[in-house]
Structure formats: structure tokens, C-alpha cells
mmCIF file of C-alpha atoms in Angstrom:
data_model
loop_
_atom_site.group_PDB
_atom_site.id
_atom_site.type_symbol
_atom_site.label_atom_id
_atom_site.label_comp_id
_atom_site.label_asym_id
_atom_site.label_seq_id
_atom_site.Cartn_x
_atom_site.Cartn_y
_atom_site.Cartn_z
ATOM 1 C CA UNK A 216 0.000 0.000 0.000
ATOM 2 C CA UNK A 217 1.461 3.360 -1.046
ATOM 3 C CA UNK A 218 2.005 5.807 1.790
ATOM 4 C CA UNK A 219 -0.471 8.670 1.852
ATOM 5 C CA UNK A 220 -1.027 11.526 4.266
ATOM 6 C CA UNK A 221 -4.194 13.065 5.663
ATOM 7 C CA UNK A 222 -4.034 16.870 5.511
ATOM 8 C CA UNK A 223 -7.488 17.622 6.884
ATOM 9 C CA UNK A 224 -11.119 17.490 5.770
ATOM 10 C CA UNK A 225 -12.023 18.676 2.278
ATOM 11 C CA UNK A 226 -8.419 18.287 1.169
ATOM 12 C CA UNK A 227 -7.161 15.517 -1.094
ATOM 13 C CA UNK A 228 -4.868 12.948 0.455
ATOM 14 C CA UNK A 229 -1.217 13.586 -0.263
ATOM 15 C CA UNK A 230 0.269 10.479 -1.925
ATOM 16 C CA UNK A 231 3.817 11.309 -3.010
ATOM 17 C CA UNK A 232 6.398 8.989 -4.505
ATOM 18 C CA UNK A 233 9.150 11.510 -5.329
ATOM 19 C CA UNK A 234 10.475 15.029 -4.832
ATOM 20 C CA UNK A 235 8.502 16.135 -7.904
ATOM 21 C CA UNK A 236 5.242 15.143 -6.190
ATOM 22 C CA UNK A 237 6.195 17.125 -3.074
ATOM 23 C CA UNK A 238 7.148 20.153 -5.173
ATOM 24 C CA UNK A 239 3.899 20.061 -7.152
ATOM 25 C CA UNK A 240 1.799 19.788 -3.991
ATOM 26 C CA UNK A 241 3.660 22.674 -2.369
ATOM 27 C CA UNK A 242 3.285 24.890 -5.438
ATOM 28 C CA UNK A 243 -0.464 24.184 -5.502
ATOM 29 C CA UNK A 244 -0.912 25.439 -1.932
ATOM 30 C CA UNK A 245 -1.768 22.012 -0.514
ATOM 31 C CA UNK A 246 0.547 22.535 2.482
ATOM 32 C CA UNK A 247 -1.099 25.599 3.988
ATOM 33 C CA UNK A 248 -1.007 25.391 7.792
ATOM 34 C CA UNK A 249 -4.224 24.175 9.413
ATOM 35 C CA UNK A 250 -5.320 22.251 12.471
ATOM 36 C CA UNK A 251 -3.805 19.156 10.829
ATOM 37 C CA UNK A 252 -0.698 20.597 9.168
ATOM 38 C CA UNK A 253 2.376 22.270 10.684
ATOM 39 C CA UNK A 254 5.030 23.525 8.269
ATOM 40 C CA UNK A 255 8.700 24.420 8.836
ATOM 41 C CA UNK A 256 11.300 25.728 6.386
ATOM 42 C CA UNK A 257 14.060 24.259 8.530
ATOM 43 C CA UNK A 258 14.795 23.116 12.068
ATOM 44 C CA UNK A 259 17.432 25.167 13.930
ATOM 45 C CA UNK A 260 20.545 23.370 15.212
ATOM 46 C CA UNK A 261 19.982 21.363 18.345
ATOM 47 C CA UNK A 262 19.544 23.472 21.461
ATOM 48 C CA UNK A 263 17.236 23.558 24.436
ATOM 49 C CA UNK A 264 14.826 26.149 22.976
ATOM 50 C CA UNK A 265 14.844 24.608 19.488
ATOM 51 C CA UNK A 266 14.137 21.106 20.799
ATOM 52 C CA UNK A 267 11.405 22.448 23.078
ATOM 53 C CA UNK A 268 9.688 24.177 20.163
ATOM 54 C CA UNK A 269 9.845 20.983 18.086
ATOM 55 C CA UNK A 270 8.376 18.983 20.979
ATOM 56 C CA UNK A 271 5.469 21.438 21.196
ATOM 57 C CA UNK A 272 4.817 21.085 17.463
ATOM 58 C CA UNK A 273 4.650 17.302 17.762
ATOM 59 C CA UNK A 274 2.504 17.304 20.901
ATOM 60 C CA UNK A 275 0.039 19.766 19.371
ATOM 61 C CA UNK A 276 -0.663 17.426 16.446
ATOM 62 C CA UNK A 277 -1.359 14.424 18.690
ATOM 63 C CA UNK A 278 -4.920 15.401 19.651
ATOM 64 C CA UNK A 279 -6.476 15.085 16.173
ATOM 65 C CA UNK A 280 -3.525 13.684 14.235
ATOM 66 C CA UNK A 281 -1.636 15.467 11.499
ATOM 67 C CA UNK A 282 1.669 15.986 9.753
ATOM 68 C CA UNK A 283 4.716 18.142 10.345
ATOM 69 C CA UNK A 284 6.301 19.136 7.019
ATOM 70 C CA UNK A 285 9.967 20.152 7.221
ATOM 71 C CA UNK A 286 11.649 21.774 4.238
ATOM 72 C CA UNK A 287 8.731 23.896 2.948
ATOM 73 C CA UNK A 288 9.007 27.689 2.823
ATOM 74 C CA UNK A 289 6.359 29.907 4.390
ATOM 75 C CA UNK A 290 3.705 31.414 2.129
ATOM 76 C CA UNK A 291 4.118 35.077 1.234
ATOM 77 C CA UNK A 292 1.408 37.450 -0.040
ATOM 78 C CA UNK A 293 -0.835 34.611 -1.147
ATOM 79 C CA UNK A 294 1.974 32.762 -2.950
ATOM 80 C CA UNK A 295 2.377 29.153 -1.746
ATOM 81 C CA UNK A 296 5.680 28.273 -0.092
ATOM 82 C CA UNK A 297 8.198 26.387 -2.197
ATOM 83 C CA UNK A 298 9.738 23.033 -1.410
ATOM 84 C CA UNK A 299 13.396 23.803 -0.688
ATOM 85 C CA UNK A 300 14.332 20.926 1.573
ATOM 86 C CA UNK A 301 15.969 21.049 4.985
ATOM 87 C CA UNK A 302 19.444 19.931 6.075
ATOM 88 C CA UNK A 303 18.662 16.386 7.137
ATOM 89 C CA UNK A 304 21.897 15.056 8.603
ATOM 90 C CA UNK A 305 20.717 13.329 11.804
ATOM 91 C CA UNK A 306 17.422 15.226 11.787
ATOM 92 C CA UNK A 307 15.123 12.176 11.657
ATOM 93 C CA UNK A 308 16.847 10.611 14.670
ATOM 94 C CA UNK A 309 16.652 13.911 16.527
ATOM 95 C CA UNK A 310 12.913 14.200 15.889
ATOM 96 C CA UNK A 311 12.298 10.631 17.077
ATOM 97 C CA UNK A 312 14.353 11.230 20.225
ATOM 98 C CA UNK A 313 12.480 14.448 21.025
ATOM 99 C CA UNK A 314 9.113 12.712 20.503
ATOM 100 C CA UNK A 315 10.168 10.036 22.984
ATOM 101 C CA UNK A 316 12.148 12.121 25.467
ATOM 102 C CA UNK A 317 10.634 15.620 25.570
ATOM 103 C CA UNK A 318 6.947 14.773 25.125
ATOM 104 C CA UNK A 319 4.955 13.184 27.955
ATOM 105 C CA UNK A 320 3.674 10.541 27.577
ATOM 106 C CA UNK A 321 6.156 9.606 24.804
ATOM 107 C CA UNK A 322 4.730 10.032 21.324
ATOM 108 C CA UNK A 323 5.236 7.552 18.453
ATOM 109 C CA UNK A 324 5.830 9.244 15.095
ATOM 110 C CA UNK A 325 6.575 8.058 11.557
ATOM 111 C CA UNK A 326 9.130 9.918 9.441
ATOM 112 C CA UNK A 327 9.414 9.745 5.641
ATOM 113 C CA UNK A 328 12.087 11.501 3.593
ATOM 114 C CA UNK A 329 11.886 12.851 0.033
ATOM 115 C CA UNK A 330 15.452 13.730 -1.072
ATOM 116 C CA UNK A 331 16.260 16.873 -3.042
ATOM 117 C CA UNK A 332 17.111 15.906 -6.638
ATOM 118 C CA UNK A 333 20.372 17.914 -6.819
ATOM 119 C CA UNK A 334 21.445 18.478 -3.194
ATOM 120 C CA UNK A 335 22.094 15.274 -1.277
ATOM 121 C CA UNK A 336 22.238 17.155 2.038
ATOM 122 C CA UNK A 337 18.616 18.282 1.766
ATOM 123 C CA UNK A 338 15.199 16.618 1.807
ATOM 124 C CA UNK A 339 11.612 17.287 2.740
ATOM 125 C CA UNK A 340 10.666 15.301 5.834
ATOM 126 C CA UNK A 341 7.035 14.338 6.417
ATOM 127 C CA UNK A 342 6.498 13.528 10.081
ATOM 128 C CA UNK A 343 3.196 11.747 10.684
ATOM 129 C CA UNK A 344 1.706 12.142 14.158
ATOM 130 C CA UNK A 345 -1.322 9.869 14.668
ATOM 131 C CA UNK A 346 -4.236 10.985 16.801
ATOM 132 C CA UNK A 347 -2.933 9.566 20.043
ATOM 133 C CA UNK A 348 -4.711 7.385 22.573
ATOM 134 C CA UNK A 349 -2.466 9.117 25.136
ATOM 135 C CA UNK A 350 -3.509 12.664 24.191
ATOM 136 C CA UNK A 351 -3.276 15.318 25.413
ATOM 137 C CA UNK A 352 0.517 15.256 25.573
ATOM 138 C CA UNK A 353 2.536 17.542 27.826
ATOM 139 C CA UNK A 354 5.675 19.537 27.016
ATOM 140 C CA UNK A 355 7.390 21.646 29.663
ATOM 141 C CA UNK A 356 4.459 21.385 32.112
ATOM 142 C CA UNK A 357 1.805 22.449 29.570
ATOM 143 C CA UNK A 358 -0.604 20.460 27.409
ATOM 144 C CA UNK A 359 -0.645 21.322 23.699
ATOM 145 C CA UNK A 360 -3.260 21.146 20.973
ATOM 146 C CA UNK A 361 -4.151 23.003 17.794
ATOM 147 C CA UNK A 362 -6.644 25.490 16.455
ATOM 148 C CA UNK A 363 -7.124 26.724 12.914
ATOM 149 C CA UNK A 364 -4.286 29.171 13.611
ATOM 150 C CA UNK A 365 -1.728 26.560 14.618
ATOM 151 C CA UNK A 366 -0.506 25.142 17.918
ATOM 152 C CA UNK A 367 -1.787 26.466 21.218
ATOM 153 C CA UNK A 368 -1.749 25.670 24.918
ATOM 154 C CA UNK A 369 -4.853 23.793 25.965
ATOM 155 C CA UNK A 370 -7.081 25.337 28.601
ATOM 156 C CA UNK A 371 -8.062 23.491 31.772
ATOM 157 C CA UNK A 372 -11.503 22.605 30.389
ATOM 158 C CA UNK A 373 -10.073 21.039 27.234
ATOM 159 C CA UNK A 374 -7.497 19.096 29.244
ATOM 160 C CA UNK A 375 -10.142 17.701 31.618
ATOM 161 C CA UNK A 376 -12.346 16.684 28.675
ATOM 162 C CA UNK A 377 -9.542 14.943 26.793
ATOM 163 C CA UNK A 378 -8.277 13.132 29.899
ATOM 164 C CA UNK A 379 -11.812 11.954 30.697
ATOM 165 C CA UNK A 380 -12.249 10.689 27.115
ATOM 166 C CA UNK A 381 -8.920 8.844 27.311
ATOM 167 C CA UNK A 382 -9.883 7.200 30.607
ATOM 168 C CA UNK A 383 -13.319 6.201 29.280
ATOM 169 C CA UNK A 384 -11.818 4.593 26.153
ATOM 170 C CA UNK A 385 -9.338 2.570 28.173
ATOM 171 C CA UNK A 386 -11.787 1.559 30.902
ATOM 172 C CA UNK A 387 -14.532 0.364 28.583
ATOM 173 C CA UNK A 388 -12.541 -1.434 25.893
ATOM 174 C CA UNK A 389 -12.550 -4.908 27.437
ATOM 175 C CA UNK A 390 -16.282 -4.604 28.122
ATOM 176 C CA UNK A 391 -16.881 -3.748 24.462
ATOM 177 C CA UNK A 392 -14.684 -6.668 23.407
ATOM 178 C CA UNK A 393 -16.756 -8.975 25.612
ATOM 179 C CA UNK A 394 -19.978 -7.607 24.102
ATOM 180 C CA UNK A 395 -19.148 -8.565 20.500
ATOM 181 C CA UNK A 396 -21.386 -11.665 20.632
ATOM 182 C CA UNK A 397 -24.355 -9.445 21.466
ATOM 183 C CA UNK A 398 -23.452 -6.766 18.924
ATOM 184 C CA UNK A 399 -23.044 -9.316 16.098
ATOM 185 C CA UNK A 400 -25.860 -11.607 17.244
ATOM 186 C CA UNK A 401 -23.458 -14.507 17.714
ATOM 187 C CA UNK A 402 -25.224 -17.343 19.549
ATOM 188 C CA UNK A 403 -22.711 -20.145 20.213
ATOM 189 C CA UNK A 404 -24.475 -23.463 20.688
ATOM 190 C CA UNK A 405 -21.961 -26.035 19.472
ATOM 191 C CA UNK A 406 -19.617 -26.896 22.370
ATOM 192 C CA UNK A 407 -16.986 -28.096 19.900
ATOM 193 C CA UNK A 408 -16.673 -24.730 18.118
ATOM 194 C CA UNK A 409 -14.728 -21.808 19.592
ATOM 195 C CA UNK A 410 -15.260 -18.257 18.332
ATOM 196 C CA UNK A 411 -12.477 -15.811 17.482
ATOM 197 C CA UNK A 412 -13.515 -12.218 18.183
ATOM 198 C CA UNK A 413 -11.647 -9.098 17.122
ATOM 199 C CA UNK A 414 -12.303 -5.456 18.050
ATOM 200 C CA UNK A 415 -10.528 -2.516 16.379
ATOM 201 C CA UNK A 416 -11.127 1.002 17.716
ATOM 202 C CA UNK A 417 -9.436 4.155 16.361
ATOM 203 C CA UNK A 418 -8.696 7.028 18.679
ATOM 204 C CA UNK A 419 -9.964 9.573 16.122
ATOM 205 C CA UNK A 420 -13.066 9.508 13.964
ATOM 206 C CA UNK A 421 -13.182 10.188 10.260
ATOM 207 C CA UNK A 422 -14.658 13.400 8.897
ATOM 208 C CA UNK A 423 -16.179 11.389 6.014
ATOM 209 C CA UNK A 424 -19.288 9.214 6.072
ATOM 210 C CA UNK A 425 -18.283 5.553 6.154
ATOM 211 C CA UNK A 426 -21.819 4.401 5.365
ATOM 212 C CA UNK A 427 -22.095 6.623 2.297
ATOM 213 C CA UNK A 428 -18.655 5.564 1.044
ATOM 214 C CA UNK A 429 -19.440 1.855 1.414
ATOM 215 C CA UNK A 430 -22.909 2.337 -0.105
ATOM 216 C CA UNK A 431 -21.339 3.870 -3.211
ATOM 217 C CA UNK A 432 -18.708 1.167 -3.607
ATOM 218 C CA UNK A 433 -20.604 -1.831 -2.265
ATOM 219 C CA UNK A 434 -19.185 -3.907 0.544
ATOM 220 C CA UNK A 435 -18.336 -6.897 -1.629
ATOM 221 C CA UNK A 436 -16.346 -4.718 -4.051
ATOM 222 C CA UNK A 437 -14.708 -2.955 -1.095
ATOM 223 C CA UNK A 438 -13.298 -6.239 0.220
ATOM 224 C CA UNK A 439 -12.019 -7.159 -3.258
ATOM 225 C CA UNK A 440 -10.116 -3.844 -3.454
ATOM 226 C CA UNK A 441 -8.860 -3.967 0.122
ATOM 227 C CA UNK A 442 -7.652 -7.572 -0.351
ATOM 228 C CA UNK A 443 -6.533 -7.764 -3.985
ATOM 229 C CA UNK A 444 -5.123 -11.294 -3.703
ATOM 230 C CA UNK A 445 -7.234 -14.402 -3.300
ATOM 231 C CA UNK A 446 -7.343 -15.670 0.275
ATOM 232 C CA UNK A 447 -6.170 -19.196 0.977
ATOM 233 C CA UNK A 448 -8.695 -20.205 3.658
ATOM 234 C CA UNK A 449 -12.478 -20.311 3.304
ATOM 235 C CA UNK A 450 -15.061 -18.203 5.143
ATOM 236 C CA UNK A 451 -12.883 -15.089 4.816
ATOM 237 C CA UNK A 452 -13.775 -11.462 4.125
ATOM 238 C CA UNK A 453 -13.979 -12.073 0.375
ATOM 239 C CA UNK A 454 -16.844 -14.528 0.950
ATOM 240 C CA UNK A 455 -19.065 -12.172 2.972
ATOM 241 C CA UNK A 456 -21.892 -12.167 0.442
ATOM 242 C CA UNK A 457 -24.803 -11.458 2.782
ATOM 243 C CA UNK A 458 -24.714 -7.704 3.399
ATOM 244 C CA UNK A 459 -27.308 -5.791 5.370
ATOM 245 C CA UNK A 460 -27.787 -2.243 6.658
ATOM 246 C CA UNK A 461 -27.191 -1.814 10.363
ATOM 247 C CA UNK A 462 -28.028 1.066 12.720
ATOM 248 C CA UNK A 463 -24.312 1.512 13.458
ATOM 249 C CA UNK A 464 -22.928 1.004 9.941
ATOM 250 C CA UNK A 465 -22.634 -2.044 7.665
ATOM 251 C CA UNK A 466 -22.756 -5.718 8.624
ATOM 252 C CA UNK A 467 -21.817 -8.665 6.427
ATOM 253 C CA UNK A 468 -21.957 -12.434 6.986
ATOM 254 C CA UNK A 469 -21.061 -15.651 5.256
ATOM 255 C CA UNK A 470 -24.600 -16.824 5.983
ATOM 256 C CA UNK A 471 -28.018 -15.232 5.820
ATOM 257 C CA UNK A 472 -29.811 -15.449 9.179
ATOM 258 C CA UNK A 473 -33.177 -14.659 7.537
ATOM 259 C CA UNK A 474 -33.208 -17.438 4.969
ATOM 260 C CA UNK A 475 -31.318 -20.401 6.427
ATOM 261 C CA UNK A 476 -32.991 -22.688 8.915
ATOM 262 C CA UNK A 477 -29.799 -23.358 10.819
ATOM 263 C CA UNK A 478 -26.649 -21.335 11.263
ATOM 264 C CA UNK A 479 -23.317 -22.955 10.545
ATOM 265 C CA UNK A 480 -21.190 -21.962 13.505
ATOM 266 C CA UNK A 481 -18.139 -22.035 11.285
ATOM 267 C CA UNK A 482 -19.316 -18.679 9.946
ATOM 268 C CA UNK A 483 -17.718 -15.219 9.723
ATOM 269 C CA UNK A 484 -19.370 -11.892 10.576
ATOM 270 C CA UNK A 485 -18.037 -8.323 10.420
ATOM 271 C CA UNK A 486 -19.593 -4.995 11.452
ATOM 272 C CA UNK A 487 -17.985 -1.773 10.197
ATOM 273 C CA UNK A 488 -19.309 1.086 12.288
ATOM 274 C CA UNK A 489 -19.669 4.706 11.258
ATOM 275 C CA UNK A 490 -17.223 5.608 14.032
ATOM 276 C CA UNK A 491 -14.469 3.642 12.263
ATOM 277 C CA UNK A 492 -14.701 0.742 14.738
ATOM 278 C CA UNK A 493 -14.535 -2.833 13.373
ATOM 279 C CA UNK A 494 -16.153 -5.821 15.094
ATOM 280 C CA UNK A 495 -15.355 -9.266 13.751
ATOM 281 C CA UNK A 496 -16.160 -12.850 14.755
ATOM 282 C CA UNK A 497 -15.555 -16.237 13.163
ATOM 283 C CA UNK A 498 -16.155 -19.809 14.265
ATOM 284 C CA UNK A 499 -14.152 -21.264 11.418
ATOM 285 C CA UNK A 500 -10.706 -21.406 13.003
ATOM 286 C CA UNK A 501 -11.534 -23.518 16.068
ATOM 287 C CA UNK A 502 -13.713 -26.492 15.215
ATOM 288 C CA UNK A 503 -13.621 -30.312 15.068
ATOM 289 C CA UNK A 504 -11.252 -32.119 12.757
ATOM 290 C CA UNK A 505 -14.372 -33.494 11.043
ATOM 291 C CA UNK A 506 -14.909 -35.770 8.092
ATOM 292 C CA UNK A 507 -16.888 -35.646 4.844
ATOM 293 C CA UNK A 508 -19.765 -37.484 6.519
ATOM 294 C CA UNK A 509 -19.655 -35.794 9.924
ATOM 295 C CA UNK A 510 -18.093 -32.308 10.225
ATOM 296 C CA UNK A 511 -18.441 -32.477 14.028
ATOM 297 C CA UNK A 512 -16.470 -35.700 14.416
ATOM 298 C CA UNK A 513 -13.076 -35.886 16.081
ATOM 299 C CA UNK A 514 -11.302 -33.553 18.468
ATOM 300 C CA UNK A 515 -11.630 -29.782 18.357
ATOM 301 C CA UNK A 516 -8.528 -28.214 16.816
ATOM 302 C CA UNK A 517 -7.079 -24.782 16.142
ATOM 303 C CA UNK A 518 -6.502 -24.063 12.465
ATOM 304 C CA UNK A 519 -3.893 -21.390 13.092
ATOM 305 C CA UNK A 520 -3.378 -20.531 9.429
ATOM 306 C CA UNK A 521 -7.070 -19.778 9.000
ATOM 307 C CA UNK A 522 -7.162 -17.640 12.160
ATOM 308 C CA UNK A 523 -4.040 -15.637 11.300
ATOM 309 C CA UNK A 524 -5.199 -15.001 7.729
ATOM 310 C CA UNK A 525 -8.566 -13.709 8.915
ATOM 311 C CA UNK A 526 -7.036 -11.377 11.507
ATOM 312 C CA UNK A 527 -4.476 -10.115 8.979
ATOM 313 C CA UNK A 528 -7.258 -9.515 6.436
ATOM 314 C CA UNK A 529 -9.329 -7.447 8.867
ATOM 315 C CA UNK A 530 -6.311 -5.266 9.674
ATOM 316 C CA UNK A 531 -5.614 -4.726 5.959
ATOM 317 C CA UNK A 532 -9.244 -3.874 5.224
ATOM 318 C CA UNK A 533 -9.429 -1.418 8.130
ATOM 319 C CA UNK A 534 -6.256 0.277 6.879
ATOM 320 C CA UNK A 535 -7.598 0.491 3.317
ATOM 321 C CA UNK A 536 -10.841 2.103 4.495
ATOM 322 C CA UNK A 537 -8.918 4.520 6.726
ATOM 323 C CA UNK A 538 -6.492 5.638 4.028
ATOM 324 C CA UNK A 539 -8.297 5.365 0.686
ATOM 325 C CA UNK A 540 -11.955 6.136 1.493
ATOM 326 C CA UNK A 541 -12.515 7.669 4.932
ATOM 327 C CA UNK A 542 -9.258 9.035 6.356
ATOM 328 C CA UNK A 543 -8.394 8.180 9.951
ATOM 329 C CA UNK A 544 -4.834 9.109 10.985
ATOM 330 C CA UNK A 545 -4.915 7.611 14.438
ATOM 331 C CA UNK A 546 -3.698 5.259 17.091
ATOM 332 C CA UNK A 547 -5.773 2.074 17.269
ATOM 333 C CA UNK A 548 -6.632 -0.230 20.157
ATOM 334 C CA UNK A 549 -7.050 -3.824 18.988
ATOM 335 C CA UNK A 550 -8.388 -6.673 21.103
ATOM 336 C CA UNK A 551 -8.557 -10.433 20.498
ATOM 337 C CA UNK A 552 -10.842 -12.760 22.487
ATOM 338 C CA UNK A 553 -11.114 -16.520 21.931
ATOM 339 C CA UNK A 554 -13.085 -18.965 24.055
ATOM 340 C CA UNK A 555 -13.515 -22.781 24.407
ATOM 341 C CA UNK A 556 -9.787 -23.335 24.170
ATOM 342 C CA UNK A 557 -9.123 -25.704 27.072
ATOM 343 C CA UNK A 558 -7.373 -28.848 25.777
ATOM 344 C CA UNK A 559 -7.892 -27.823 22.142
ATOM 345 C CA UNK A 560 -5.037 -29.136 20.001
ATOM 346 C CA UNK A 561 -3.375 -27.540 16.967
ATOM 347 C CA UNK A 562 -4.525 -29.213 13.758
ATOM 348 C CA UNK A 563 -0.873 -30.043 13.071
ATOM 349 C CA UNK A 564 -1.148 -32.781 15.707
ATOM 350 C CA UNK A 565 -3.450 -34.644 13.313
ATOM 351 C CA UNK A 566 -1.046 -34.676 10.387
ATOM 352 C CA UNK A 567 2.420 -36.017 9.762
ATOM 353 C CA UNK A 568 3.786 -32.630 8.685
ATOM 354 C CA UNK A 569 4.633 -31.252 12.118
ATOM 355 C CA UNK A 570 5.379 -32.402 15.635
ATOM 356 C CA UNK A 571 5.599 -30.461 18.850
ATOM 357 C CA UNK A 572 2.078 -29.058 19.176
ATOM 358 C CA UNK A 573 0.339 -29.427 22.514
ATOM 359 C CA UNK A 574 -3.170 -28.954 23.984
ATOM 360 C CA UNK A 575 -3.918 -25.409 25.118
ATOM 361 C CA UNK A 576 -3.812 -25.142 28.938
ATOM 362 C CA UNK A 577 -6.416 -22.379 29.502
ATOM 363 C CA UNK A 578 -10.130 -21.956 28.669
ATOM 364 C CA UNK A 579 -9.782 -18.595 26.906
ATOM 365 C CA UNK A 580 -7.358 -16.058 25.488
ATOM 366 C CA UNK A 581 -7.616 -12.263 25.629
ATOM 367 C CA UNK A 582 -4.980 -9.822 24.395
ATOM 368 C CA UNK A 583 -5.074 -6.084 23.677
ATOM 369 C CA UNK A 584 -2.415 -4.228 21.665
ATOM 370 C CA UNK A 585 -1.922 -0.768 20.172
ATOM 371 C CA UNK A 586 -1.128 0.182 16.595
ATOM 372 C CA UNK A 587 -1.455 3.041 14.106
ATOM 373 C CA UNK A 588 -3.180 3.443 10.764
ATOM 374 C CA UNK A 589 0.178 3.404 8.995
ATOM 375 C CA UNK A 590 1.303 0.200 10.708
ATOM 376 C CA UNK A 591 -1.986 -1.535 9.871
ATOM 377 C CA UNK A 592 -1.464 -0.650 6.224
ATOM 378 C CA UNK A 593 2.238 -1.356 5.881
ATOM 379 C CA UNK A 594 3.051 -3.936 8.574
ATOM 380 C CA UNK A 595 -0.122 -5.854 9.493
ATOM 381 C CA UNK A 596 1.897 -9.031 10.121
ATOM 382 C CA UNK A 597 3.702 -7.280 12.992
ATOM 383 C CA UNK A 598 0.361 -6.459 14.626
ATOM 384 C CA UNK A 599 -0.849 -10.044 14.138
ATOM 385 C CA UNK A 600 2.318 -11.301 15.819
ATOM 386 C CA UNK A 601 1.769 -9.076 18.868
ATOM 387 C CA UNK A 602 -1.861 -10.173 19.088
ATOM 388 C CA UNK A 603 -1.325 -13.920 18.717
ATOM 389 C CA UNK A 604 2.262 -14.686 19.718
ATOM 390 C CA UNK A 605 1.452 -15.801 23.255
ATOM 391 C CA UNK A 606 -1.515 -17.848 22.034
ATOM 392 C CA UNK A 607 0.574 -19.785 19.527
ATOM 393 C CA UNK A 608 3.294 -20.267 22.121
ATOM 394 C CA UNK A 609 0.681 -21.918 24.331
ATOM 395 C CA UNK A 610 -0.103 -24.339 21.504
ATOM 396 C CA UNK A 611 3.589 -25.012 20.887
ATOM 397 C CA UNK A 612 3.401 -23.800 17.274
ATOM 398 C CA UNK A 613 4.648 -20.212 17.417
ATOM 399 C CA UNK A 614 7.852 -20.987 15.530
ATOM 400 C CA UNK A 615 5.855 -22.615 12.737
ATOM 401 C CA UNK A 616 3.876 -19.458 11.940
ATOM 402 C CA UNK A 617 5.680 -16.442 13.377
ATOM 403 C CA UNK A 618 7.176 -14.263 12.176
ATOM 404 C CA UNK A 619 5.802 -14.031 8.641
ATOM 405 C CA UNK A 620 5.690 -11.131 6.182
ATOM 406 C CA UNK A 621 2.733 -11.466 3.788
ATOM 407 C CA UNK A 622 -0.439 -13.490 3.350
ATOM 408 C CA UNK A 623 1.310 -15.508 0.637
ATOM 409 C CA UNK A 624 4.122 -16.265 3.076
ATOM 410 C CA UNK A 625 1.544 -17.325 5.684
ATOM 411 C CA UNK A 626 -0.290 -19.603 3.247
ATOM 412 C CA UNK A 627 2.929 -21.485 2.562
ATOM 413 C CA UNK A 628 3.447 -22.476 6.217
#
């Protein structure tokens, strides 16, 4: 997925691949300073005041997310600032260190460089600051945010509101993860099938309408674009053919609850909410070994490849929606909940291809991790590894599946 940058509502996404793209965008006025964009011609040599000012810039963007552009001249008399590039020797490392050491709590940032075509000492740096789950962030005993005029100190009322929102998000996440069965109308009845549940919540909300965007494209076509390669395992996102409107957004299933007399518990369901939240559940990955005549025969096993592919696919689809259709430049909280695991074996134990798997020693697994929109789009396998590493270790099969790089790599395991 090509890197793109959110510059605010009613502005096109910035998707550069070279210095020429940066120069054209700058000349068109795309980089005017707003609540989501901070621009610098250069960064002064390292000093206490200069580093403090840079820390304030970064902290101010963390409330709603945004970008810091370094190497762009200021506008003058209505003429857009030119892309000149900044001296970049050691600058990216300095920015990362300031984000971690001078901002409280520490702030993760992503830094991309677009080198000057004729001066190797210069480049335009694009520093992406996601809307942070830890916002507001403090620098030098003050909290910082942004208005339409640039960075500003936050007043006491804004600080109290943001801290209360942060506490409410953190306190209620596990409850919302536990409520996925109710939200998706999952009614487990087969004691030999365990459900995998996934909850993705962005810190920020999109300024675009997710429902309208998905209505225009169609959910089936959306999943084909978000996942351009054919998935290896069945009951994945590309097979969610039963789509229905939902009060909170769009819901899709691999079965139709209104026309089928019985529900196959090896089904997959996803709800994409207007807030940007994703709720996902599947019973396909933990089910009996089965046979052609009796799918419920034999021991219950974990099909780790199927589970990992489905989680990876959801992360990719969420990133595609949040970058290509309805921009969300944000931290994400991601939770995984699996039940009916006690004494379940890895499916590898029932083949001659692998040895070393063992029954799982606990009845359930819950794990919550953090990520960013950019990581979901560019490194979903790293997020999957953080979510599932301890689970696969418990089954004795972590080394078989992790780490991996792509879905094709995973399918070959």
C-alpha cells in the first residue's frame, strides 16, 4: 500500500512517490497550515529552545492527528511556499528522540524523507503524528493542541475533557470486546466450536461518512479492493456475500440469518461502524477435525493458518478504508478474544507434517495491543504477531507461523 497523508477534511490525500510530487503539492498550496498541518522551512541546530519548540509542534498534532512538514518555505502574499528541503543530517533521529524524550507521555511518530534531486544534504521530511490514545501530551508542564491558527496551549476545560475521554476509552474497551457476541448476534451453541472475536477502535473519527462511502462502492467490491489477492482459507472477508444495513454502519456475513434454517457456527461476521470501529467474529478457526460425513467428528482443533489469515485480512481492510476512502490518521486499540480453548489441540497434531504441538492449557485467550493506521497498512503481520504470539506459544506452534511477512508467506506455512 502506497504511503499517503491526511491533511485535513475537504483536502485531497497527499500520496507522493518523489520530490517532484512534493514540489507540485507545495506549489499548488496544498501545504497551507491548518489544524492538521504544521510547516517548517528548517529546524534550527539542536539546542534547548529549538528542541522544546519541536516537541510542542509534535505534541500539538497528537490530539487530532496530522503531519509536520519540514523543508517547505512559508507562504508570502498569497503565494504558496516552495519546497526547498531542509538539512537532514541526523534530523530524523533527533525528531524521534524528542518525541520520545521531551513529550509526555512519549509520542510515536513516523518519518518519511523525500530527497532533493540535486542536493544530497537536503530533503523534505514528512512527520506523521497519529491521533494519540495518550492525548493530550505535555511539554514543559503544559498540554498542547491546535486550532485553525496553529498550535496552542490547551485550557483546563479542554485538558479535563480529553483526559476523561482517554480514561473512558481505556476503561470500557474490554467490556466492548466482551460484548461482540451481542453486537453481532453470535449465539454459540456447538460446544466443539470456539469463536475468534476481534475489536478494532481508532482514537480519532473520520470526517467522512463511512456508510455513504461503502454504499457507493458496495461492501463486496470494497473487500475485493482492500484484499486484492485471493485468500487461501475459506469463510474469509472475500466470501461475505450477505450484506445488510445496520443502525451503526454495515454488517456482512457468510450466511443469511433470515433465509437459512440453521446457522453454521463455522461462519464469519463483520460490522464496520460509522465511528471507524470494526467488530469481527468467526467460528471457522476452532472447530472439530471433522470428516466428509460428519463435520463435528473428532477432536476440536485450532486451524492457526485460518485464524491468522482472517485477523491479517481485517487489519488490511481497516487500513484500506482509513487511508483510501474515509481518512483516519490515528492510534488504534485492537483486542482479540477466543473462548472454548481448554485442551484444544493444533490441527498439526493430526497430520504427519509437524510435531511439537500441545493442547492449550487455559479456557480462553484475551490480548489487547496498540497500533497506528500506517502500521496496519504497511506492517499488518507485525500487529498479528503481537496479538497472537502468546496464544501460539501456548499451543507449541509459534515458531511454525511467526514471524511471517505477507499473506502468501503465511499460506505457505
